[in-house]
PDB file of C-alpha atoms in Angstrom:
ATOM      1  CA  MET A   1     -46.153  32.051   0.813  1.00 48.00           C
ATOM      2  CA  THR A   2     -45.178  28.672  -0.550  1.00 55.00           C
ATOM      3  CA  THR A   3     -44.120  25.933   1.817  1.00 56.00           C
ATOM      4  CA  PRO A   4     -40.622  24.528   1.303  1.00 57.00           C
ATOM      5  CA  HIS A   5     -40.385  21.217  -0.487  1.00 58.00           C
ATOM      6  CA  PRO A   6     -39.981  18.471   2.128  1.00 64.00           C
ATOM      7  CA  ARG A   7     -36.640  16.713   2.119  1.00 65.00           C
ATOM      8  CA  PRO A   8     -36.486  12.949   1.619  1.00 66.00           C
ATOM      9  CA  VAL A   9     -36.420  10.765   4.713  1.00 61.00           C
ATOM     10  CA  TRP A  10     -32.747   9.886   4.350  1.00 62.00           C
ATOM     11  CA  ALA A  11     -31.799  13.600   4.270  1.00 64.00           C
ATOM     12  CA  GLU A  12     -33.472  14.374   7.583  1.00 70.00           C
ATOM     13  CA  PRO A  13     -31.305  14.517  10.738  1.00 76.00           C
ATOM     14  CA  PRO A  14     -31.564  11.258  12.701  1.00 75.00           C
ATOM     15  CA  GLY A  15     -33.609  11.078  15.850  1.00 76.00           C
ATOM     16  CA  PRO A  16     -32.467   9.672  19.198  1.00 81.00           C
ATOM     17  CA  ALA A  17     -33.007   6.103  18.036  1.00 80.00           C
ATOM     18  CA  GLY A  18     -31.083   6.737  14.845  1.00 78.00           C
ATOM     19  CA  ARG A  19     -28.165   8.309  16.678  1.00 82.00           C
ATOM     20  CA  ALA A  20     -28.086   5.426  19.134  1.00 86.00           C
ATOM     21  CA  GLY A  21     -28.131   2.953  16.256  1.00 86.00           C
ATOM     22  CA  LYS A  22     -25.252   4.753  14.511  1.00 85.00           C
ATOM     23  CA  ALA A  23     -23.225   4.792  17.723  1.00 87.00           C
ATOM     24  CA  ALA A  24     -23.856   1.074  18.247  1.00 90.00           C
ATOM     25  CA  ALA A  25     -22.928   0.249  14.638  1.00 91.00           C
ATOM     26  CA  LEU A  26     -19.721   2.307  14.768  1.00 90.00           C
ATOM     27  CA  THR A  27     -18.782   0.744  18.101  1.00 92.00           C
ATOM     28  CA  ALA A  28     -19.314  -2.748  16.693  1.00 93.00           C
ATOM     29  CA  ILE A  29     -17.239  -1.954  13.577  1.00 92.00           C
ATOM     30  CA  ALA A  30     -14.442  -0.480  15.709  1.00 90.00           C
ATOM     31  CA  ALA A  31     -14.472  -3.582  17.911  1.00 90.00           C
ATOM     32  CA  VAL A  32     -14.271  -5.882  14.887  1.00 91.00           C
ATOM     33  CA  VAL A  33     -11.251  -3.924  13.600  1.00 87.00           C
ATOM     34  CA  LEU A  34      -9.419  -3.335  16.880  1.00 89.00           C
ATOM     35  CA  LEU A  35      -9.994  -6.655  18.642  1.00 91.00           C
ATOM     36  CA  PRO A  36      -7.781  -8.732  16.288  1.00 89.00           C
ATOM     37  CA  ILE A  37      -5.025  -6.097  16.544  1.00 89.00           C
ATOM     38  CA  TYR A  38      -5.306  -6.177  20.346  1.00 90.00           C
ATOM     39  CA  VAL A  39      -5.034  -9.987  20.391  1.00 90.00           C
ATOM     40  CA  VAL A  40      -2.045 -10.001  18.030  1.00 89.00           C
ATOM     41  CA  VAL A  41      -0.144  -7.358  20.020  1.00 90.00           C
ATOM     42  CA  LEU A  42      -0.985  -8.974  23.374  1.00 91.00           C
ATOM     43  CA  THR A  43       0.086 -12.425  22.184  1.00 89.00           C
ATOM     44  CA  SER A  44       3.391 -11.040  20.917  1.00 88.00           C
ATOM     45  CA  LEU A  45       4.032  -9.510  24.352  1.00 88.00           C
ATOM     46  CA  SER A  46       2.954 -12.553  26.397  1.00 87.00           C
ATOM     47  CA  PRO A  47       5.380 -14.917  28.148  1.00 86.00           C
ATOM     48  CA  ALA A  48       5.445 -18.635  27.383  1.00 84.00           C
ATOM     49  CA  SER A  49       3.302 -19.456  30.406  1.00 84.00           C
ATOM     50  CA  ALA A  50       0.504 -17.128  29.242  1.00 85.00           C
ATOM     51  CA  VAL A  51       0.501 -18.558  25.698  1.00 85.00           C
ATOM     52  CA  THR A  52       0.456 -22.111  27.098  1.00 84.00           C
ATOM     53  CA  ALA A  53      -2.349 -21.312  29.538  1.00 83.00           C
ATOM     54  CA  ALA A  54      -4.436 -19.671  26.797  1.00 81.00           C
ATOM     55  CA  GLY A  55      -3.858 -22.600  24.458  1.00 82.00           C
ATOM     56  CA  GLY A  56      -3.050 -20.223  21.600  1.00 80.00           C
ATOM     57  CA  LEU A  57      -3.890 -16.565  21.136  1.00 85.00           C
ATOM     58  CA  VAL A  58      -3.926 -14.581  24.370  1.00 86.00           C
ATOM     59  CA  VAL A  59      -6.996 -12.455  25.120  1.00 85.00           C
ATOM     60  CA  VAL A  60      -6.522 -11.744  28.838  1.00 85.00           C
ATOM     61  CA  PRO A  61      -3.118 -10.293  29.874  1.00 85.00           C
ATOM     62  CA  ARG A  62      -1.042 -12.602  32.091  1.00 83.00           C
ATOM     63  CA  GLY A  63       2.250 -10.783  32.228  1.00 83.00           C
ATOM     64  CA  ILE A  64       4.394  -8.935  29.730  1.00 86.00           C
ATOM     65  CA  SER A  65       7.524 -10.263  28.015  1.00 84.00           C
ATOM     66  CA  PHE A  66       9.617  -8.840  25.179  1.00 85.00           C
ATOM     67  CA  ALA A  67      11.354 -12.172  24.562  1.00 85.00           C
ATOM     68  CA  ALA A  68       9.639 -12.609  21.190  1.00 84.00           C
ATOM     69  CA  TYR A  69      10.895  -9.248  19.932  1.00 85.00           C
ATOM     70  CA  ALA A  70      14.372  -9.906  21.342  1.00 85.00           C
ATOM     71  CA  GLU A  71      14.495 -13.214  19.476  1.00 81.00           C
ATOM     72  CA  LEU A  72      13.004 -11.550  16.413  1.00 79.00           C
ATOM     73  CA  PHE A  73      15.867  -9.092  16.004  1.00 80.00           C
ATOM     74  CA  ALA A  74      18.641 -11.227  17.486  1.00 80.00           C
ATOM     75  CA  GLY A  75      19.702 -13.074  14.338  1.00 71.00           C
ATOM     76  CA  GLY A  76      19.673 -10.049  12.033  1.00 78.00           C
ATOM     77  CA  VAL A  77      17.359 -11.688   9.496  1.00 82.00           C
ATOM     78  CA  VAL A  78      14.313  -9.603  10.398  1.00 84.00           C
ATOM     79  CA  THR A  79      16.344  -6.407  10.769  1.00 86.00           C
ATOM     80  CA  ARG A  80      17.786  -6.877   7.286  1.00 89.00           C
ATOM     81  CA  ALA A  81      14.341  -7.719   5.887  1.00 89.00           C
ATOM     82  CA  VAL A  82      12.850  -4.569   7.438  1.00 88.00           C
ATOM     83  CA  LEU A  83      15.584  -2.446   5.827  1.00 91.00           C
ATOM     84  CA  VAL A  84      14.989  -4.160   2.478  1.00 92.00           C
ATOM     85  CA  SER A  85      11.245  -3.527   2.689  1.00 92.00           C
ATOM     86  CA  LEU A  86      11.748   0.100   3.709  1.00 92.00           C
ATOM     87  CA  GLY A  87      14.185   0.699   0.841  1.00 93.00           C
ATOM     88  CA  VAL A  88      12.011  -1.006  -1.764  1.00 94.00           C
ATOM     89  CA  THR A  89       8.929   0.841  -0.512  1.00 93.00           C
ATOM     90  CA  ALA A  90      10.613   4.257  -0.526  1.00 93.00           C
ATOM     91  CA  VAL A  91      12.303   3.915  -3.918  1.00 95.00           C
ATOM     92  CA  GLY A  92       9.361   2.102  -5.484  1.00 94.00           C
ATOM     93  CA  THR A  93       6.863   4.708  -4.330  1.00 94.00           C
ATOM     94  CA  LEU A  94       8.978   7.544  -5.733  1.00 95.00           C
ATOM     95  CA  VAL A  95       9.452   5.744  -9.068  1.00 95.00           C
ATOM     96  CA  SER A  96       5.765   4.831  -9.312  1.00 95.00           C
ATOM     97  CA  LEU A  97       4.573   8.316  -8.417  1.00 94.00           C
ATOM     98  CA  ALA A  98       6.912   9.952 -10.922  1.00 94.00           C
ATOM     99  CA  ALA A  99       5.872   7.587 -13.719  1.00 93.00           C
ATOM    100  CA  THR A 100       2.166   7.836 -12.876  1.00 93.00           C
ATOM    101  CA  VAL A 101       2.162  11.645 -12.638  1.00 93.00           C
ATOM    102  CA  LEU A 102       3.997  12.079 -15.942  1.00 91.00           C
ATOM    103  CA  ALA A 103       1.864   9.509 -17.772  1.00 90.00           C
ATOM    104  CA  ALA A 104      -1.402  10.826 -16.301  1.00 90.00           C
ATOM    105  CA  TYR A 105      -0.573  14.424 -17.161  1.00 89.00           C
ATOM    106  CA  GLY A 106       0.360  13.480 -20.706  1.00 87.00           C
ATOM    107  CA  LEU A 107      -2.789  11.434 -21.196  1.00 88.00           C
ATOM    108  CA  SER A 108      -4.934  14.221 -19.735  1.00 86.00           C
ATOM    109  CA  ARG A 109      -3.893  16.561 -22.563  1.00 82.00           C
ATOM    110  CA  PRO A 110      -6.051  15.757 -25.641  1.00 78.00           C
ATOM    111  CA  THR A 111      -3.403  17.210 -27.960  1.00 78.00           C
ATOM    112  CA  SER A 112      -0.534  15.089 -26.625  1.00 78.00           C
ATOM    113  CA  LEU A 113       1.332  12.735 -28.963  1.00 80.00           C
ATOM    114  CA  TRP A 114      -0.380   9.353 -29.500  1.00 82.00           C
ATOM    115  CA  HIS A 115      -2.964  10.270 -26.891  1.00 79.00           C
ATOM    116  CA  ARG A 116      -5.695   7.838 -27.934  1.00 83.00           C
ATOM    117  CA  PRO A 117      -3.517   4.759 -28.709  1.00 86.00           C
ATOM    118  CA  LEU A 118      -1.631   5.074 -25.410  1.00 86.00           C
ATOM    119  CA  LEU A 119      -4.844   5.581 -23.448  1.00 84.00           C
ATOM    120  CA  PHE A 120      -6.366   2.553 -25.166  1.00 85.00           C
ATOM    121  CA  ALA A 121      -3.272   0.488 -24.264  1.00 85.00           C
ATOM    122  CA  VAL A 122      -3.605   1.525 -20.613  1.00 84.00           C
ATOM    123  CA  LEU A 123      -7.310   0.688 -20.482  1.00 83.00           C
ATOM    124  CA  LEU A 124      -6.652  -2.635 -22.213  1.00 85.00           C
ATOM    125  CA  THR A 125      -4.634  -3.793 -19.198  1.00 82.00           C
ATOM    126  CA  PHE A 126      -7.852  -3.824 -17.163  1.00 79.00           C
ATOM    127  CA  LEU A 127      -9.066  -6.695 -19.345  1.00 79.00           C
ATOM    128  CA  PHE A 128      -5.865  -8.539 -20.262  1.00 79.00           C
ATOM    129  CA  THR A 129      -2.789  -9.191 -18.118  1.00 77.00           C
ATOM    130  CA  PRO A 130       0.482 -10.680 -19.420  1.00 76.00           C
ATOM    131  CA  GLY A 131       0.473 -13.594 -16.979  1.00 80.00           C
ATOM    132  CA  MET A 132       3.141 -14.886 -14.639  1.00 85.00           C
ATOM    133  CA  ILE A 133       5.301 -16.830 -17.104  1.00 87.00           C
ATOM    134  CA  PRO A 134       5.673 -14.097 -19.791  1.00 87.00           C
ATOM    135  CA  LEU A 135       6.398 -11.553 -17.071  1.00 88.00           C
ATOM    136  CA  TYR A 136       9.040 -13.812 -15.536  1.00 89.00           C
ATOM    137  CA  LEU A 137      10.661 -14.361 -18.923  1.00 91.00           C
ATOM    138  CA  LEU A 138      10.725 -10.607 -19.517  1.00 89.00           C
ATOM    139  CA  VAL A 139      12.286  -9.889 -16.115  1.00 90.00           C
ATOM    140  CA  SER A 140      14.815 -12.670 -16.655  1.00 91.00           C
ATOM    141  CA  SER A 141      15.711 -11.502 -20.160  1.00 92.00           C
ATOM    142  CA  VAL A 142      16.641  -8.009 -18.942  1.00 91.00           C
ATOM    143  CA  GLY A 143      18.795  -9.407 -16.137  1.00 90.00           C
ATOM    144  CA  LEU A 144      16.724  -8.406 -13.133  1.00 89.00           C
ATOM    145  CA  ILE A 145      16.706 -11.776 -11.367  1.00 92.00           C
ATOM    146  CA  ASP A 146      18.137 -11.357  -7.838  1.00 91.00           C
ATOM    147  CA  SER A 147      17.874  -7.585  -8.203  1.00 91.00           C
ATOM    148  CA  TYR A 148      15.834  -5.220  -6.051  1.00 92.00           C
ATOM    149  CA  TRP A 149      14.598  -3.577  -9.245  1.00 93.00           C
ATOM    150  CA  ALA A 150      12.660  -6.784  -9.936  1.00 92.00           C
ATOM    151  CA  LEU A 151      10.501  -5.858  -6.929  1.00 92.00           C
ATOM    152  CA  ILE A 152       9.791  -2.377  -8.323  1.00 93.00           C
ATOM    153  CA  LEU A 153       9.735  -2.170 -12.119  1.00 91.00           C
ATOM    154  CA  PRO A 154       7.213  -4.964 -12.968  1.00 89.00           C
ATOM    155  CA  THR A 155       4.559  -3.216 -10.853  1.00 88.00           C
ATOM    156  CA  ALA A 156       5.790   0.369 -11.156  1.00 90.00           C
ATOM    157  CA  VAL A 157       2.585   1.743 -12.702  1.00 90.00           C
ATOM    158  CA  SER A 158      -0.940   0.735 -11.756  1.00 89.00           C
ATOM    159  CA  ALA A 159      -3.509   1.304 -14.488  1.00 88.00           C
ATOM    160  CA  PHE A 160      -6.181   2.101 -11.888  1.00 88.00           C
ATOM    161  CA  ASN A 161      -4.031   4.747 -10.178  1.00 89.00           C
ATOM    162  CA  LEU A 162      -3.107   6.181 -13.571  1.00 90.00           C
ATOM    163  CA  VAL A 163      -6.754   6.512 -14.620  1.00 88.00           C
ATOM    164  CA  VAL A 164      -7.730   8.127 -11.296  1.00 87.00           C
ATOM    165  CA  MET A 165      -4.902  10.668 -11.476  1.00 89.00           C
ATOM    166  CA  ARG A 166      -5.647  11.402 -15.137  1.00 88.00           C
ATOM    167  CA  ALA A 167      -9.289  12.052 -14.241  1.00 86.00           C
ATOM    168  CA  PHE A 168      -8.231  14.484 -11.529  1.00 86.00           C
ATOM    169  CA  PHE A 169      -5.889  16.331 -13.893  1.00 87.00           C
ATOM    170  CA  MET A 170      -8.700  16.622 -16.419  1.00 86.00           C
ATOM    171  CA  SER A 171     -10.939  18.183 -13.749  1.00 84.00           C
ATOM    172  CA  ILE A 172      -8.527  21.119 -13.412  1.00 83.00           C
ATOM    173  CA  PRO A 173      -9.842  24.034 -15.519  1.00 83.00           C
ATOM    174  CA  ALA A 174      -8.028  24.290 -18.841  1.00 81.00           C
ATOM    175  CA  GLU A 175      -7.962  28.088 -18.510  1.00 83.00           C
ATOM    176  CA  ILE A 176      -5.265  27.780 -15.840  1.00 83.00           C
ATOM    177  CA  GLY A 177      -2.870  26.093 -18.235  1.00 81.00           C
ATOM    178  CA  ASP A 178      -3.845  28.367 -21.112  1.00 81.00           C
ATOM    179  CA  SER A 179      -3.105  31.507 -19.094  1.00 85.00           C
ATOM    180  CA  ALA A 180       0.268  30.077 -18.032  1.00 84.00           C
ATOM    181  CA  ARG A 181       1.158  29.258 -21.637  1.00 83.00           C
ATOM    182  CA  ALA A 182       0.200  32.792 -22.633  1.00 84.00           C
ATOM    183  CA  ASP A 183       2.775  34.009 -20.103  1.00 82.00           C
ATOM    184  CA  GLY A 184       5.444  31.816 -21.679  1.00 83.00           C
ATOM    185  CA  ALA A 185       5.337  28.806 -19.328  1.00 82.00           C
ATOM    186  CA  GLY A 186       6.120  25.375 -20.747  1.00 83.00           C
ATOM    187  CA  GLU A 187       4.453  22.079 -19.916  1.00 82.00           C
ATOM    188  CA  TRP A 188       7.082  21.179 -17.290  1.00 86.00           C
ATOM    189  CA  THR A 189       6.546  24.499 -15.534  1.00 87.00           C
ATOM    190  CA  ILE A 190       2.763  24.119 -15.646  1.00 85.00           C
ATOM    191  CA  LEU A 191       2.987  20.607 -14.201  1.00 85.00           C
ATOM    192  CA  ALA A 192       5.471  21.483 -11.450  1.00 86.00           C
ATOM    193  CA  ARG A 193       4.163  24.900 -10.379  1.00 87.00           C
ATOM    194  CA  LEU A 194       0.442  24.726 -11.093  1.00 87.00           C
ATOM    195  CA  VAL A 195      -0.916  21.209 -11.511  1.00 87.00           C
ATOM    196  CA  LEU A 196       0.988  19.366  -8.772  1.00 87.00           C
ATOM    197  CA  PRO A 197       0.346  21.966  -6.035  1.00 87.00           C
ATOM    198  CA  MET A 198      -3.362  21.681  -6.844  1.00 86.00           C
ATOM    199  CA  SER A 199      -3.179  17.880  -6.749  1.00 85.00           C
ATOM    200  CA  LYS A 200      -1.644  17.272  -3.333  1.00 83.00           C
ATOM    201  CA  GLY A 201      -4.640  15.272  -2.157  1.00 81.00           C
ATOM    202  CA  VAL A 202      -4.794  12.775  -4.998  1.00 85.00           C
ATOM    203  CA  THR A 203      -0.995  12.526  -5.105  1.00 88.00           C
ATOM    204  CA  ALA A 204      -0.876  11.671  -1.398  1.00 85.00           C
ATOM    205  CA  VAL A 205      -3.570   9.016  -1.782  1.00 85.00           C
ATOM    206  CA  ILE A 206      -1.959   7.420  -4.844  1.00 89.00           C
ATOM    207  CA  GLY A 207       1.387   7.501  -3.064  1.00 89.00           C
ATOM    208  CA  LEU A 208      -0.170   5.693  -0.101  1.00 86.00           C
ATOM    209  CA  PHE A 209      -1.656   3.067  -2.413  1.00 87.00           C
ATOM    210  CA  TYR A 210       1.743   2.438  -3.964  1.00 92.00           C
ATOM    211  CA  ALA A 211       3.560   2.423  -0.609  1.00 90.00           C
ATOM    212  CA  VAL A 212       1.144  -0.078   0.932  1.00 88.00           C
ATOM    213  CA  GLY A 213       1.383  -2.230  -2.179  1.00 90.00           C
ATOM    214  CA  TYR A 214       5.185  -2.339  -2.086  1.00 92.00           C
ATOM    215  CA  TRP A 215       5.269  -2.894   1.662  1.00 91.00           C
ATOM    216  CA  ASN A 216       2.825  -5.830   1.549  1.00 88.00           C
ATOM    217  CA  ALA A 217       4.119  -7.435  -1.658  1.00 87.00           C
ATOM    218  CA  PHE A 218       5.834 -10.783  -1.397  1.00 86.00           C
ATOM    219  CA  PHE A 219       4.939 -12.708  -4.565  1.00 88.00           C
ATOM    220  CA  ASN A 220       7.460 -10.873  -6.757  1.00 89.00           C
ATOM    221  CA  ALA A 221      10.159 -11.736  -4.230  1.00 90.00           C
ATOM    222  CA  ILE A 222       9.184 -15.413  -4.492  1.00 90.00           C
ATOM    223  CA  LEU A 223       9.504 -15.272  -8.273  1.00 90.00           C
ATOM    224  CA  TYR A 224      12.575 -13.111  -8.781  1.00 92.00           C
ATOM    225  CA  ILE A 225      14.702 -13.247  -5.600  1.00 90.00           C
ATOM    226  CA  ASN A 226      16.619 -16.475  -4.978  1.00 89.00           C
ATOM    227  CA  ASP A 227      19.031 -15.063  -2.405  1.00 87.00           C
ATOM    228  CA  ASN A 228      17.272 -15.180   0.988  1.00 84.00           C
ATOM    229  CA  ARG A 229      19.493 -12.335   2.226  1.00 87.00           C
ATOM    230  CA  MET A 230      17.545 -10.064  -0.141  1.00 89.00           C
ATOM    231  CA  TRP A 231      14.102 -11.153   1.010  1.00 90.00           C
ATOM    232  CA  PRO A 232      11.679  -8.415   2.148  1.00 91.00           C
ATOM    233  CA  LEU A 233       9.880  -8.589   5.471  1.00 88.00           C
ATOM    234  CA  GLN A 234       6.646 -10.013   4.074  1.00 87.00           C
ATOM    235  CA  LEU A 235       8.466 -13.017   2.627  1.00 87.00           C
ATOM    236  CA  ILE A 236      10.195 -13.635   5.967  1.00 84.00           C
ATOM    237  CA  LEU A 237       6.758 -13.417   7.594  1.00 82.00           C
ATOM    238  CA  ARG A 238       5.355 -15.940   5.150  1.00 81.00           C
ATOM    239  CA  GLN A 239       8.378 -18.215   5.585  1.00 79.00           C
ATOM    240  CA  TYR A 240       8.002 -18.304   9.344  1.00 76.00           C
ATOM    241  CA  VAL A 241       4.218 -18.296   9.767  1.00 71.00           C
ATOM    242  CA  GLN A 242       3.324 -20.756   7.003  1.00 71.00           C
ATOM    243  CA  GLN A 243       6.410 -22.964   6.883  1.00 63.00           C
ATOM    244  CA  GLY A 244       7.797 -22.652  10.402  1.00 58.00           C
ATOM    245  CA  GLY A 245      11.144 -21.368   9.153  1.00 52.00           C
ATOM    246  CA  SER A 246      13.847 -20.155  11.521  1.00 55.00           C
ATOM    247  CA  LEU A 247      14.555 -16.475  12.051  1.00 56.00           C
ATOM    248  CA  THR A 248      18.246 -17.019  12.581  1.00 51.00           C
ATOM    249  CA  SER A 249      18.900 -18.646   9.240  1.00 47.00           C
ATOM    250  CA  ALA A 250      15.607 -18.335   7.303  1.00 43.00           C
ATOM    251  CA  SER A 251      15.861 -22.032   6.442  1.00 42.00           C
ATOM    252  CA  VAL A 252      17.818 -23.898   9.131  1.00 40.00           C
ATOM    253  CA  VAL A 253      16.511 -24.305  12.684  1.00 42.00           C
ATOM    254  CA  ASP A 254      19.024 -23.987  15.516  1.00 45.00           C
ATOM    255  CA  THR A 255      18.121 -27.051  17.603  1.00 43.00           C
ATOM    256  CA  SER A 256      20.684 -26.353  20.319  1.00 44.00           C
ATOM    257  CA  ALA A 257      18.882 -23.152  21.368  1.00 46.00           C
ATOM    258  CA  SER A 258      15.317 -24.209  20.605  1.00 47.00           C
ATOM    259  CA  ALA A 259      14.511 -24.892  24.235  1.00 47.00           C
ATOM    260  CA  ALA A 260      15.236 -21.295  25.225  1.00 52.00           C
ATOM    261  CA  LEU A 261      13.170 -19.726  22.473  1.00 60.00           C
ATOM    262  CA  PRO A 262       9.871 -17.960  23.240  1.00 71.00           C
ATOM    263  CA  PRO A 263       6.711 -19.636  21.891  1.00 77.00           C
ATOM    264  CA  ASN A 264       6.498 -19.813  18.110  1.00 80.00           C
ATOM    265  CA  LEU A 265       3.066 -18.187  18.201  1.00 82.00           C
ATOM    266  CA  ALA A 266       4.436 -15.162  20.085  1.00 85.00           C
ATOM    267  CA  ILE A 267       7.224 -14.756  17.512  1.00 83.00           C
ATOM    268  CA  GLN A 268       4.723 -15.046  14.662  1.00 83.00           C
ATOM    269  CA  MET A 269       2.542 -12.350  16.185  1.00 86.00           C
ATOM    270  CA  ALA A 270       5.610 -10.160  16.779  1.00 86.00           C
ATOM    271  CA  ILE A 271       6.443 -10.360  13.060  1.00 85.00           C
ATOM    272  CA  VAL A 272       2.863  -9.384  12.228  1.00 86.00           C
ATOM    273  CA  VAL A 273       3.140  -6.378  14.555  1.00 88.00           C
ATOM    274  CA  VAL A 274       6.417  -5.277  12.943  1.00 86.00           C
ATOM    275  CA  ALA A 275       4.789  -5.552   9.506  1.00 85.00           C
ATOM    276  CA  LEU A 276       1.763  -3.509  10.645  1.00 85.00           C
ATOM    277  CA  VAL A 277       3.600  -0.632  12.338  1.00 84.00           C
ATOM    278  CA  PRO A 278       4.636   1.430   9.259  1.00 82.00           C
ATOM    279  CA  VAL A 279       1.198   1.332   7.625  1.00 79.00           C
ATOM    280  CA  THR A 280      -0.475   2.084  10.955  1.00 80.00           C
ATOM    281  CA  PHE A 281       1.558   5.263  11.386  1.00 79.00           C
ATOM    282  CA  VAL A 282       1.440   6.440   7.762  1.00 77.00           C
ATOM    283  CA  TYR A 283      -2.270   5.900   7.086  1.00 74.00           C
ATOM    284  CA  PRO A 284      -3.623   8.562   9.515  1.00 74.00           C
ATOM    285  CA  LEU A 285      -1.410  11.187   7.860  1.00 72.00           C
ATOM    286  CA  VAL A 286      -3.024  10.565   4.464  1.00 69.00           C
ATOM    287  CA  GLN A 287      -6.532   9.508   5.467  1.00 67.00           C
ATOM    288  CA  ARG A 288      -7.908  13.065   5.352  1.00 66.00           C
ATOM    289  CA  HIS A 289      -7.040  13.244   1.644  1.00 64.00           C
ATOM    290  CA  PHE A 290      -9.087  10.164   0.647  1.00 62.00           C
ATOM    291  CA  THR A 291     -12.391  11.850  -0.098  1.00 58.00           C
ATOM    292  CA  LYS A 292     -10.855  14.938  -1.668  1.00 58.00           C
ATOM    293  CA  GLY A 293      -8.232  13.055  -3.634  1.00 54.00           C
ATOM    294  CA  VAL A 294      -9.820   9.883  -4.950  1.00 52.00           C
ATOM    295  CA  VAL A 295     -13.570  10.577  -4.938  1.00 57.00           C
ATOM    296  CA  ILE A 296     -13.307  14.003  -6.620  1.00 52.00           C
ATOM    297  CA  GLY A 297     -10.825  12.680  -9.155  1.00 49.00           C
ATOM    298  CA  ALA A 298     -12.943   9.656 -10.005  1.00 49.00           C
ATOM    299  CA  VAL A 299     -16.317  11.439 -10.136  1.00 45.00           C
ATOM    300  CA  LYS A 300     -15.325  14.602 -11.977  1.00 47.00           C
ATOM    301  CA  GLY A 301     -13.297  12.679 -14.545  1.00 43.00           C
TER     302      GLY A 301
END
């Protein structure tokens, strides 16, 4: 009777010391991730006396106050910016997903029209980008300045997301599509009823990538949006944190009420918390699809 081939060291189950080391490493990583969030949230909820006593960011609780959040939403600037960001994120994600799915499915079919030239054009964008000035001139020439579409269309399709989704579509056995065509199904039917239901994981992950990108984007708003009433939340955050702008007017500070305002640091941290909340709640819903969606699509392609 032959003895089984020994497994390599890294494939063996860890011993007590290894398990303790993993637990310590995971605890340290969790602390590094959660501690800044804890400090930001606590500072946003701290009264002026606690912020003054701490000399900045609050680590030890010394009372709770919602004055920063009350001031944050009092002038309507942040509320409007949140609605703008939510609208741009929702519409932009739908537009980007639709364009990416259609383009990826077309490029995954070797017999599709202009398959190789279009694929080469997509891959070429990894090496060459148009640059800020040509892109601004293009957006301006089509009349998208001071339009919400300027925050969506210039970045509607990511070449990386397109390549990942194309690779996943190519990993689906061709016999599935061939059998559907033999039954009289067209390409739209195959995509909607066969391919997409099998691609929920990668679609969810790509959708999350797009949603996070739209939610965190602010540079396009700096370039294309001149009306501060149309600014997304991230640009309001940048305006206040980096430039000390006012939340009531986005550019003019109300000196008559400045004495009654909560500490600037608490308001800054409250804006950060508001910007973090949507991603914090959405990410756990999609996290389980990461390995199945992205890794399988990238490796098998």
